[in-house]
XYZ file of C-alpha atoms in Angstrom:
404
model
C -33.944 19.279 -17.020
C -31.880 18.795 -13.854
C -28.682 16.842 -13.850
C -28.796 13.256 -12.582
C -26.934 13.035 -9.280
C -23.748 10.984 -9.524
C -23.514 7.911 -7.323
C -20.685 7.965 -4.779
C -18.425 5.014 -3.967
C -16.305 4.920 -0.813
C -13.310 2.632 -1.244
C -11.561 1.458 1.909
C -7.926 0.669 1.104
C -5.528 2.503 -1.159
C -3.436 -0.440 -2.308
C -3.521 -1.784 -5.879
C -7.032 -3.230 -5.471
C -8.308 0.119 -4.200
C -6.698 2.288 -6.871
C -7.835 -0.168 -9.559
C -11.432 0.192 -8.363
C -10.994 3.960 -8.361
C -10.159 3.770 -12.071
C -12.954 1.394 -13.072
C -15.685 3.130 -11.058
C -14.648 6.573 -12.288
C -14.939 5.308 -15.856
C -18.371 3.903 -14.963
C -19.509 7.414 -14.021
C -19.190 7.247 -10.238
C -17.772 9.779 -7.833
C -15.023 8.021 -5.899
C -13.408 8.598 -2.517
C -10.543 6.388 -1.331
C -9.748 6.079 2.389
C -6.239 4.921 3.306
C -4.667 4.831 6.758
C -1.127 5.373 5.408
C -0.106 8.999 5.610
C 1.006 9.297 1.974
C 1.308 7.329 -1.284
C 3.855 4.493 -1.058
C 6.386 5.970 -3.464
C 8.981 3.402 -2.402
C 7.506 1.001 0.105
C 10.177 -0.484 2.420
C 8.382 -3.823 2.272
C 7.517 -3.617 -1.398
C 8.314 -6.625 -3.526
C 7.939 -8.090 -6.966
C 4.813 -9.263 -8.737
C 3.912 -10.749 -12.099
C 1.256 -9.306 -14.415
C -0.542 -11.571 -16.862
C -1.634 -10.377 -20.348
C -5.264 -9.748 -19.362
C -4.374 -7.605 -16.344
C -1.835 -5.644 -18.415
C -4.418 -4.870 -21.066
C -6.804 -3.577 -18.405
C -4.166 -1.463 -16.670
C -3.107 0.077 -19.985
C -6.734 1.055 -20.662
C -6.660 3.105 -17.443
C -3.378 4.921 -18.144
C -3.072 8.115 -20.203
C 0.351 6.854 -21.319
C -0.015 3.061 -21.667
C 3.583 2.563 -22.834
C 4.789 3.371 -19.320
C 3.643 -0.058 -18.145
C 6.042 -1.818 -20.513
C 8.812 0.619 -19.643
C 8.574 -0.143 -15.916
C 8.322 -3.943 -16.261
C 10.466 -6.776 -17.594
C 9.282 -9.797 -19.589
C 8.766 -13.155 -17.927
C 8.509 -15.329 -20.998
C 9.877 -18.479 -19.317
C 8.463 -20.403 -16.339
C 11.135 -22.807 -15.082
C 11.013 -25.260 -12.185
C 14.300 -26.788 -11.119
C 15.289 -29.201 -8.394
C 18.065 -28.317 -5.949
C 20.382 -30.971 -4.483
C 21.232 -29.370 -1.136
C 24.196 -31.674 -0.507
C 25.887 -31.389 -3.891
C 24.742 -27.757 -4.339
C 23.586 -28.275 -7.928
C 20.290 -27.785 -9.750
C 18.575 -29.617 -12.599
C 15.654 -28.482 -14.755
C 12.339 -30.181 -13.986
C 9.959 -28.243 -16.257
C 10.422 -25.340 -18.656
C 7.598 -23.403 -20.322
C 8.865 -20.888 -22.892
C 5.419 -19.460 -23.700
C 4.885 -17.791 -20.319
C 3.648 -14.308 -21.227
C 3.900 -12.401 -17.921
C 5.810 -9.251 -17.011
C 7.693 -8.644 -13.763
C 7.055 -5.453 -11.818
C 7.987 -3.799 -8.552
C 4.852 -3.320 -6.427
C 5.307 0.381 -5.796
C 6.028 1.068 -9.493
C 2.634 -0.359 -10.497
C 0.898 1.422 -7.647
C 2.566 4.675 -8.685
C 1.437 4.327 -12.310
C -2.149 3.713 -11.246
C -2.218 6.406 -8.564
C -0.612 9.112 -10.715
C -3.257 8.570 -13.390
C -6.040 9.519 -10.944
C -7.235 12.814 -9.516
C -5.309 13.051 -6.201
C -8.237 14.833 -4.542
C -10.199 11.563 -4.464
C -7.736 10.164 -1.889
C -7.910 10.792 1.839
C -4.529 9.712 3.201
C -4.083 9.195 6.909
C -7.722 8.186 7.357
C -8.226 4.951 9.277
C -11.501 3.113 8.677
C -13.431 2.500 11.898
C -16.936 1.281 11.070
C -19.872 1.573 8.716
C -23.663 1.397 8.795
C -26.085 0.754 5.948
C -29.417 2.521 5.709
C -32.467 0.359 6.377
C -33.268 0.075 2.672
C -29.567 -0.603 1.879
C -29.465 2.351 -0.501
C -26.821 4.418 1.315
C -23.862 3.789 3.583
C -22.243 5.846 6.324
C -18.560 5.343 7.113
C -16.753 6.491 10.250
C -13.054 7.163 9.861
C -10.308 8.418 12.155
C -8.118 11.256 10.919
C -4.737 10.037 12.135
C -3.104 13.471 12.358
C -5.808 15.116 14.477
C -7.426 12.001 16.048
C -10.763 13.436 14.935
C -13.567 11.049 13.936
C -15.545 12.058 10.866
C -18.509 10.608 8.966
C -18.614 10.107 5.199
C -21.802 9.226 3.296
C -22.013 7.333 0.022
C -24.049 4.926 -2.092
C -21.565 2.042 -2.236
C -18.844 0.759 0.091
C -15.978 -1.117 -1.590
C -13.893 -3.228 0.781
C -10.356 -3.262 -0.594
C -8.875 -3.642 2.867
C -6.850 -6.805 2.307
C -6.936 -10.417 3.432
C -7.538 -9.431 7.075
C -10.522 -7.275 6.016
C -12.430 -5.800 8.928
C -15.380 -5.070 6.624
C -15.618 -8.738 5.630
C -15.571 -9.656 9.313
C -18.783 -7.668 9.821
C -20.649 -10.110 7.584
C -18.597 -13.243 8.287
C -17.558 -12.916 11.950
C -16.707 -16.612 12.292
C -14.600 -16.858 9.147
C -11.050 -17.916 9.942
C -8.223 -17.688 7.447
C -6.380 -20.938 6.751
C -2.690 -20.873 7.627
C -0.768 -22.491 4.788
C 1.804 -24.199 6.992
C 4.645 -21.929 5.872
C 5.884 -18.349 5.857
C 7.771 -16.477 3.150
C 11.034 -14.612 3.494
C 11.096 -11.912 0.829
C 13.666 -9.480 -0.407
C 14.647 -7.219 -3.291
C 18.364 -7.081 -4.074
C 19.410 -3.777 -5.662
C 22.541 -4.168 -7.776
C 22.491 -0.773 -9.501
C 26.039 0.548 -9.630
C 27.358 -2.885 -8.717
C 26.558 -4.859 -11.865
C 29.993 -6.509 -12.055
C 30.253 -7.682 -8.458
C 31.094 -11.289 -7.708
C 27.599 -11.825 -6.294
C 25.830 -10.560 -9.424
C 28.240 -12.334 -11.784
C 27.683 -15.611 -9.952
C 23.905 -15.246 -9.992
C 23.828 -14.480 -13.722
C 26.034 -17.486 -14.387
C 23.720 -19.848 -12.475
C 20.499 -18.198 -13.698
C 21.354 -17.340 -17.323
C 17.808 -16.370 -18.330
C 17.365 -13.652 -15.711
C 15.461 -10.767 -17.237
C 13.002 -13.076 -18.977
C 12.517 -16.072 -16.680
C 10.798 -16.768 -13.358
C 12.803 -19.488 -11.578
C 11.307 -21.861 -9.013
C 13.982 -23.719 -7.054
C 12.601 -26.798 -5.294
C 14.562 -28.391 -2.463
C 13.359 -30.878 0.136
C 10.165 -29.520 1.764
C 10.845 -25.952 0.617
C 11.022 -23.832 -2.502
C 12.051 -20.366 -3.621
C 11.077 -17.967 -6.398
C 13.580 -15.766 -8.198
C 13.314 -13.247 -11.038
C 14.615 -9.864 -12.163
C 12.801 -6.550 -11.888
C 13.460 -3.346 -13.813
C 16.039 -0.805 -12.612
C 18.661 -3.406 -11.641
C 16.729 -5.310 -8.992
C 16.411 -9.006 -8.226
C 13.325 -10.286 -6.416
C 13.406 -13.458 -4.313
C 10.929 -15.317 -2.110
C 11.750 -18.310 0.097
C 8.959 -20.371 1.632
C 9.760 -21.999 4.983
C 7.562 -24.595 6.701
C 6.945 -23.629 10.328
C 4.213 -23.394 12.996
C 1.820 -20.485 12.614
C 3.299 -17.290 14.121
C 1.194 -14.971 16.227
C 0.127 -11.827 14.397
C 0.481 -8.799 16.664
C -0.987 -6.273 14.247
C -3.465 -6.112 11.389
C -0.801 -7.162 8.912
C 0.567 -10.448 7.601
C 4.078 -8.963 7.563
C 5.984 -9.897 10.713
C 8.491 -7.705 12.470
C 11.805 -9.533 12.213
C 14.826 -9.334 14.492
C 18.455 -9.534 13.479
C 18.573 -12.917 15.181
C 15.793 -14.189 12.903
C 17.599 -12.834 9.854
C 20.878 -14.456 10.922
C 19.125 -17.806 11.346
C 17.590 -17.470 7.882
C 21.056 -16.787 6.439
C 22.464 -19.908 8.088
C 19.658 -22.084 6.774
C 20.095 -20.639 3.278
C 23.695 -21.863 3.277
C 22.576 -25.428 3.998
C 19.795 -25.571 1.384
C 20.494 -23.395 -1.653
C 23.344 -23.177 -4.105
C 26.059 -20.766 -2.854
C 25.176 -18.040 -5.363
C 21.535 -17.814 -4.264
C 22.383 -18.086 -0.561
C 24.925 -15.280 -0.916
C 22.397 -13.024 -2.628
C 19.889 -13.631 0.176
C 22.512 -12.765 2.781
C 23.465 -9.536 1.006
C 19.863 -8.341 0.585
C 19.060 -5.355 2.786
C 15.937 -5.399 4.968
C 14.439 -8.811 4.118
C 10.965 -9.260 5.548
C 8.715 -12.152 6.503
C 5.115 -12.719 5.383
C 2.744 -15.200 6.986
C 0.979 -17.055 4.163
C -2.775 -17.475 4.455
C -5.646 -18.233 2.168
C -9.332 -18.905 2.674
C -11.855 -21.436 1.504
C -13.885 -19.781 -1.275
C -16.653 -17.519 -0.038
C -20.253 -18.164 -1.001
C -20.868 -14.484 -1.680
C -18.827 -11.294 -2.005
C -21.443 -8.572 -1.581
C -24.152 -7.691 0.942
C -26.570 -4.874 0.239
C -24.420 -2.012 -1.038
C -21.143 -3.356 0.395
C -18.847 -5.323 -1.920
C -15.519 -7.110 -1.449
C -12.648 -6.873 -3.930
C -9.046 -8.089 -4.061
C -7.637 -10.002 -1.122
C -10.679 -9.076 0.976
C -12.797 -11.171 -1.416
C -10.360 -14.029 -1.954
C -7.329 -14.336 0.332
C -4.909 -16.499 -1.639
C -1.437 -17.944 -1.430
C 0.984 -16.280 -3.863
C 1.597 -19.357 -6.010
C 0.537 -18.733 -9.565
C 1.147 -14.970 -9.273
C -2.578 -14.437 -8.789
C -3.243 -11.821 -6.114
C -2.585 -8.618 -8.079
C -4.039 -10.012 -11.289
C -7.252 -11.044 -9.526
C -7.517 -7.592 -7.931
C -7.224 -5.852 -11.307
C -9.857 -8.110 -12.857
C -12.167 -7.667 -9.855
C -12.017 -3.916 -10.350
C -12.591 -4.097 -14.097
C -15.579 -6.430 -13.800
C -17.107 -4.396 -10.968
C -16.860 -1.184 -12.970
C -18.239 -2.793 -16.143
C -21.164 -4.394 -14.317
C -22.159 -1.233 -12.462
C -21.725 0.862 -15.596
C -23.874 -1.408 -17.753
C -26.633 -1.909 -15.167
C -26.756 1.774 -14.273
C -27.079 3.485 -10.877
C -30.767 2.631 -10.629
C -29.886 -1.088 -10.715
C -27.007 -1.209 -8.233
C -28.073 -4.540 -6.745
C -28.308 -6.111 -10.185
C -24.817 -4.863 -11.043
C -23.375 -6.301 -7.829
C -25.099 -9.626 -8.466
C -23.569 -9.744 -11.937
C -20.107 -8.917 -10.535
C -20.466 -11.751 -8.029
C -21.734 -14.185 -10.674
C -18.806 -13.499 -12.997
C -15.968 -13.370 -10.474
C -16.881 -15.866 -7.760
C -16.309 -19.006 -9.814
C -13.042 -17.719 -11.282
C -11.412 -16.640 -8.029
C -12.641 -19.727 -6.159
C -10.978 -22.093 -8.626
C -7.771 -20.059 -8.720
C -7.471 -19.864 -4.918
C -7.821 -23.628 -4.560
C -5.367 -24.303 -7.376
C -2.791 -21.926 -5.889
C -3.197 -23.693 -2.538
C -2.563 -27.078 -4.124
C 0.424 -25.792 -6.090
C 2.033 -24.335 -2.970
C 1.551 -27.493 -0.924
C 3.161 -29.636 -3.607
C 6.183 -27.352 -3.942
C 6.562 -27.234 -0.147
C 6.477 -31.011 0.154
C 3.224 -30.922 2.155
C 1.399 -32.950 -0.518
C 2.893 -35.469 -2.904
C 0.073 -35.824 -5.401
C -1.995 -33.257 -7.233
C -1.428 -30.588 -9.871
C 1.669 -30.211 -12.013
C 4.398 -27.682 -11.351
C 3.744 -25.386 -14.298
C 1.580 -22.315 -13.849
C -0.048 -22.671 -17.263
C -2.452 -25.225 -15.767
C -3.999 -22.549 -13.517
C -7.778 -22.307 -14.156
C -8.597 -19.405 -16.494
C -4.883 -19.006 -17.178
C -5.556 -17.809 -20.734
C -8.133 -15.277 -19.591
C -11.157 -14.892 -17.347
C -14.578 -13.562 -18.386
C -15.034 -9.827 -17.904
C -18.738 -9.205 -18.652
């Protein structure tokens, strides 16, 4: 008897959503090829930042790793979710809410990406390959992808049975099916930075921060001032992650990225504003952080569908979301797990059925979480006065989302 031909999945995007799908589809028995325009794996991304992993996502990630303990070794616990109000005139804070049963772990983006990438066969990745376009066969059974080899400027064609769009919130693949879809600007942007205090643990800046934030290393702090808020928590390897959301008109994006190029003048202005709003210890840390960057915050009204034929959306391509509730990475991991489980259980002969099941399971979950995160962000930014509470534990499916 001849061997059954393996189905081939082409994944566009080598970020966490893409590498997660590479794991889940490989386990489901698929051949996988990942296309990524970056020239090499992001061993230490200059714009990398912190993220929080919930228990369900951690369990899934550990199931993909040959050495699951490495996930705990590269993350720190976030067992406390604390919201506190900041009096910008008196430069003092007071606790508003405190949840001591918050079972997340804090991670540096590139550390998680590295764990996932290093657990895969590197030959399934084509680095320096920019996605250009795709076409589906008339019966929607195969897909052809055109990609540009950045080093040689050569255009090549790649054929497969499934196209997975893991190309982010500005997804060009999604635009093929939803050309009139416009992302919703949140009304604010986010300054972000990672402060590295390795070798400088006893500095005045670090001592002051630890005095004002005594639960660093196990707590995610939300500081709420008038019409603005910030997020602050510790990462492994002596790093402190901060995010500051600033209400402003929508900036013009000049590239296919939500990260803006910032000038020294913009950074200086941010430093000055930090002095007027935050307690001195937090403002000083922001000013001493090297290479802060600025993200434009978008989300999208929930989509009515996330697959067409043999093309499927995952991660931020399927559900652009604001970062409130620490959802983006966790949703991407669960998308990948559910997609792999559905395709594995339905089998290659029932690809459409597997994609329908993936959509049925995930669409309700991500839709509710996107809308909740939007509401949470608007309340903390002073854009709405009524709505959800401040604590993240009220997020829909907070205790776990269905997998199959």
